Each structure stands twice: as structure tokens, then as C-alpha cells.
mmCIF file of C-alpha atoms in Angstrom:
data_model
loop_
_atom_site.group_PDB
_atom_site.id
_atom_site.type_symbol
_atom_site.label_atom_id
_atom_site.label_comp_id
_atom_site.label_asym_id
_atom_site.label_seq_id
_atom_site.Cartn_x
_atom_site.Cartn_y
_atom_site.Cartn_z
ATOM 1 C CA MET A 740 -2.510 -4.522 -48.260
ATOM 2 C CA VAL A 741 -0.466 -2.219 -46.028
ATOM 3 C CA SER A 742 -3.335 -1.797 -43.569
ATOM 4 C CA LEU A 743 -3.765 -5.593 -43.343
ATOM 5 C CA LEU A 744 -0.046 -6.011 -42.606
ATOM 6 C CA LEU A 745 -0.196 -3.230 -40.036
ATOM 7 C CA ALA A 746 -3.236 -4.836 -38.393
ATOM 8 C CA ARG A 747 -1.384 -8.166 -38.130
ATOM 9 C CA ILE A 748 1.679 -6.508 -36.599
ATOM 10 C CA ILE A 749 -0.484 -4.694 -34.059
ATOM 11 C CA SER A 750 -2.374 -7.895 -33.212
ATOM 12 C CA ILE A 751 0.809 -9.905 -32.712
ATOM 13 C CA SER A 752 2.390 -7.113 -30.663
ATOM 14 C CA SER A 753 -0.719 -6.901 -28.493
ATOM 15 C CA VAL A 754 -0.581 -10.626 -27.764
ATOM 16 C CA PHE A 755 3.056 -10.405 -26.675
ATOM 17 C CA LEU A 756 2.375 -7.355 -24.519
ATOM 18 C CA CYS A 757 -0.583 -9.060 -22.839
ATOM 19 C CA LEU A 758 1.440 -12.179 -22.130
ATOM 20 C CA ALA A 759 4.418 -10.309 -20.699
ATOM 21 C CA ARG A 760 4.873 -10.651 -16.947
ATOM 22 C CA VAL A 761 6.318 -8.237 -14.430
ATOM 23 C CA ASN A 762 8.965 -9.618 -12.123
ATOM 24 C CA SER A 763 10.101 -7.548 -9.156
ATOM 25 C CA THR A 764 12.998 -8.652 -7.005
ATOM 26 C CA PRO A 765 15.262 -6.740 -4.651
ATOM 27 C CA LEU A 766 18.706 -6.032 -6.076
ATOM 28 C CA ASN A 767 20.616 -5.792 -2.815
ATOM 29 C CA ALA A 768 19.356 -7.980 -0.001
ATOM 30 C CA THR A 769 20.372 -6.488 3.345
ATOM 31 C CA ILE A 770 21.816 -8.915 5.878
ATOM 32 C CA PHE A 771 20.940 -8.229 9.492
ATOM 33 C CA ASP A 772 23.483 -10.534 11.171
ATOM 34 C CA GLY A 773 24.156 -8.075 14.000
ATOM 35 C CA LEU A 774 20.539 -7.794 15.148
ATOM 36 C CA ASP A 775 19.255 -9.560 18.237
ATOM 37 C CA HIS A 776 15.930 -11.419 18.396
ATOM 38 C CA GLN A 777 13.958 -8.382 19.588
ATOM 39 C CA ALA A 778 15.319 -6.137 16.827
ATOM 40 C CA ARG A 779 14.525 -8.762 14.182
ATOM 41 C CA ASP A 780 10.994 -9.083 15.577
ATOM 42 C CA ILE A 781 10.448 -5.321 15.380
ATOM 43 C CA LEU A 782 11.864 -5.211 11.862
ATOM 44 C CA ALA A 783 9.603 -8.057 10.732
ATOM 45 C CA ARG A 784 6.541 -6.149 11.950
ATOM 46 C CA ALA A 785 7.678 -2.820 10.551
ATOM 47 C CA THR A 786 8.066 -3.475 6.855
ATOM 48 C CA PRO A 787 6.698 -6.063 4.439
ATOM 49 C CA ALA A 788 9.186 -7.830 2.204
ATOM 50 C CA ALA A 789 9.924 -6.146 -1.108
ATOM 51 C CA PRO A 790 8.424 -5.433 -3.535
ATOM 52 C CA HIS A 791 6.076 -2.972 -1.857
ATOM 53 C CA TRP A 792 2.719 -2.627 -3.589
ATOM 54 C CA VAL A 793 1.141 0.352 -1.830
ATOM 55 C CA ILE A 794 -2.332 1.792 -2.167
ATOM 56 C CA TYR A 795 -3.983 4.549 -0.168
ATOM 57 C CA SER A 796 -7.423 6.004 0.129
ATOM 58 C CA ASP A 797 -8.704 9.289 1.431
ATOM 59 C CA GLN A 798 -12.065 9.344 -0.294
ATOM 60 C CA TYR A 799 -15.294 8.766 1.610
ATOM 61 C CA VAL A 800 -16.944 5.517 0.538
ATOM 62 C CA SER A 801 -20.590 5.123 1.490
ATOM 63 C CA GLY A 802 -21.051 2.190 3.854
ATOM 64 C CA THR A 803 -17.328 1.820 4.619
ATOM 65 C CA THR A 804 -15.701 3.302 7.693
ATOM 66 C CA GLY A 805 -11.929 2.957 7.814
ATOM 67 C CA PRO A 806 -10.038 0.733 5.406
ATOM 68 C CA PRO A 807 -11.928 -1.263 2.774
ATOM 69 C CA ALA A 808 -12.457 -5.010 2.975
ATOM 70 C CA VAL A 809 -9.295 -7.040 2.351
ATOM 71 C CA SER A 810 -10.864 -8.424 -0.830
ATOM 72 C CA ALA A 811 -10.963 -4.879 -2.257
ATOM 73 C CA VAL A 812 -7.183 -4.437 -1.960
ATOM 74 C CA THR A 813 -6.036 -7.862 -3.131
ATOM 75 C CA GLY A 814 -2.689 -7.592 -4.908
ATOM 76 C CA PHE A 815 -1.316 -4.913 -2.592
ATOM 77 C CA ASN A 816 0.791 -5.547 0.520
ATOM 78 C CA VAL A 817 0.527 -2.086 2.115
ATOM 79 C CA PHE A 818 -2.629 -0.036 2.657
ATOM 80 C CA ALA A 819 -2.194 3.563 3.803
ATOM 81 C CA LEU A 820 -4.951 5.375 5.636
ATOM 82 C CA SER A 821 -4.750 9.055 4.850
ATOM 83 C CA PHE A 822 -3.988 11.527 6.254
ATOM 84 C CA LEU A 823 -2.373 12.361 9.555
ATOM 85 C CA LEU A 824 -1.874 16.108 9.457
ATOM 86 C CA ILE A 825 -0.374 18.534 11.946
ATOM 87 C CA GLU A 826 -3.963 19.260 13.093
ATOM 88 C CA GLY A 827 -4.681 15.543 13.625
ATOM 89 C CA ALA A 828 -6.267 12.652 11.748
ATOM 90 C CA TRP A 829 -8.297 13.406 8.598
ATOM 91 C CA ASP A 830 -10.264 11.400 6.018
ATOM 92 C CA LYS A 831 -9.608 7.635 6.328
ATOM 93 C CA ALA A 832 -7.235 8.146 9.265
ATOM 94 C CA TYR A 833 -10.040 9.954 11.103
ATOM 95 C CA GLU A 834 -12.506 7.188 10.240
ATOM 96 C CA TRP A 835 -10.073 4.731 11.866
ATOM 97 C CA THR A 836 -10.320 6.696 15.120
ATOM 98 C CA THR A 837 -14.109 6.291 15.119
ATOM 99 C CA LEU A 838 -13.897 2.483 15.137
ATOM 100 C CA THR A 839 -14.093 0.669 18.460
ATOM 101 C CA ALA A 840 -11.045 -1.168 19.769
ATOM 102 C CA ALA A 841 -12.713 -4.477 18.845
ATOM 103 C CA GLN A 842 -13.435 -3.274 15.289
ATOM 104 C CA ARG A 843 -9.845 -2.060 14.852
ATOM 105 C CA ALA A 844 -8.499 -5.379 16.171
ATOM 106 C CA SER A 845 -10.731 -7.280 13.739
ATOM 107 C CA VAL A 846 -9.619 -5.182 10.746
ATOM 108 C CA LYS A 847 -5.955 -5.514 11.751
ATOM 109 C CA ALA A 848 -6.328 -9.293 12.095
ATOM 110 C CA GLN A 849 -7.937 -9.567 8.641
ATOM 111 C CA TYR A 850 -5.240 -7.451 6.997
ATOM 112 C CA ASN A 851 -2.489 -9.327 8.853
ATOM 113 C CA ALA A 852 -3.901 -12.688 7.737
ATOM 114 C CA ALA A 853 -3.845 -11.416 4.143
ATOM 115 C CA GLY A 854 -0.233 -10.191 4.493
ATOM 116 C CA ILE A 855 -1.222 -6.542 4.119
ATOM 117 C CA LYS A 856 0.328 -3.904 6.394
ATOM 118 C CA LEU A 857 -1.838 -1.019 7.580
ATOM 119 C CA VAL A 858 -0.037 2.322 7.823
ATOM 120 C CA VAL A 859 -1.036 5.973 8.060
ATOM 121 C CA SER A 860 0.045 8.431 5.394
ATOM 122 C CA VAL A 861 1.472 11.575 6.936
ATOM 123 C CA PHE A 862 1.091 15.195 5.755
ATOM 124 C CA GLY A 863 0.158 14.970 2.056
ATOM 125 C CA SER A 864 0.102 18.208 0.092
ATOM 126 C CA THR A 865 -1.879 20.045 2.777
ATOM 127 C CA ASP A 866 0.921 20.344 5.334
ATOM 128 C CA VAL A 867 4.491 21.375 4.745
ATOM 129 C CA PRO A 868 6.321 19.537 7.544
ATOM 130 C CA TYR A 869 9.643 21.304 7.159
ATOM 131 C CA PHE A 870 10.956 24.772 7.825
ATOM 132 C CA VAL A 871 12.044 26.935 4.917
ATOM 133 C CA GLY A 872 15.131 29.077 5.498
ATOM 134 C CA ARG A 873 15.862 27.849 9.014
#
């Protein structure tokens, strides 16, 4: 009897948890009244509107050079190529450098049309970009 009651409670709880939705909204909207047209244009290109759903990749994927197809990152609005180290571009960031200008322009256009920003992740755990004790 107790196990049947427990099973019902778990089932009902599971339904409520599955139906719950996540809502993300910024708490403090920043007003940029003092910015001119050029500054607003730069700001619009620099950062997607909150919330920021970021994903990155540094793993080699057979048959894919550079970022994955837009359809593979649906649901995210920032894709980070990794990594740019002190020694230069590595992993996905290096793959980006092997694409032709036309290929890079095509990828950027596809990501832009999907509302996904392309960025490069810098340093990672390999580099320590600060000076200790100085």
C-alpha cells in the first residue's frame, strides 16, 4: 500500500516537473540614452540580447571543419570556437583559420540569420593569462 502511494506521488511529481518551464529575463535593463548611432550599432553587433545560451566546442568532429551546422546548435544564441591561446589558434579556432574567406562568410551569414553569435573562447585552462605576484 505504501509503495503504491509512493509510486503515485513520484508519478504526479514527475508530471509537474516535466511540465515546468524555465523563464529567463534580465533583472536590470540598461538604458543607453547617451550613445550615438555608431556606438549603438557596435553594441548591437557585440552582444546578443539576454539571456545568453552559450555552447562551445573544441573536439574534432569527422567531416566538420569549423563550427557545426546551425541546425546542430539550435536553442543557443552564442557559439564559441575554442581556443585562442597565447601560442595562437587551436582546435576549432584553428579549423576556422583553414576555411576560405568565402566559407567563413557563408558560415557567418548562416549563424547571423539564425541569431547566433560566433565568438572565440580565449585561454582555457592551458594558458594562465595573468601574472602572479606582479
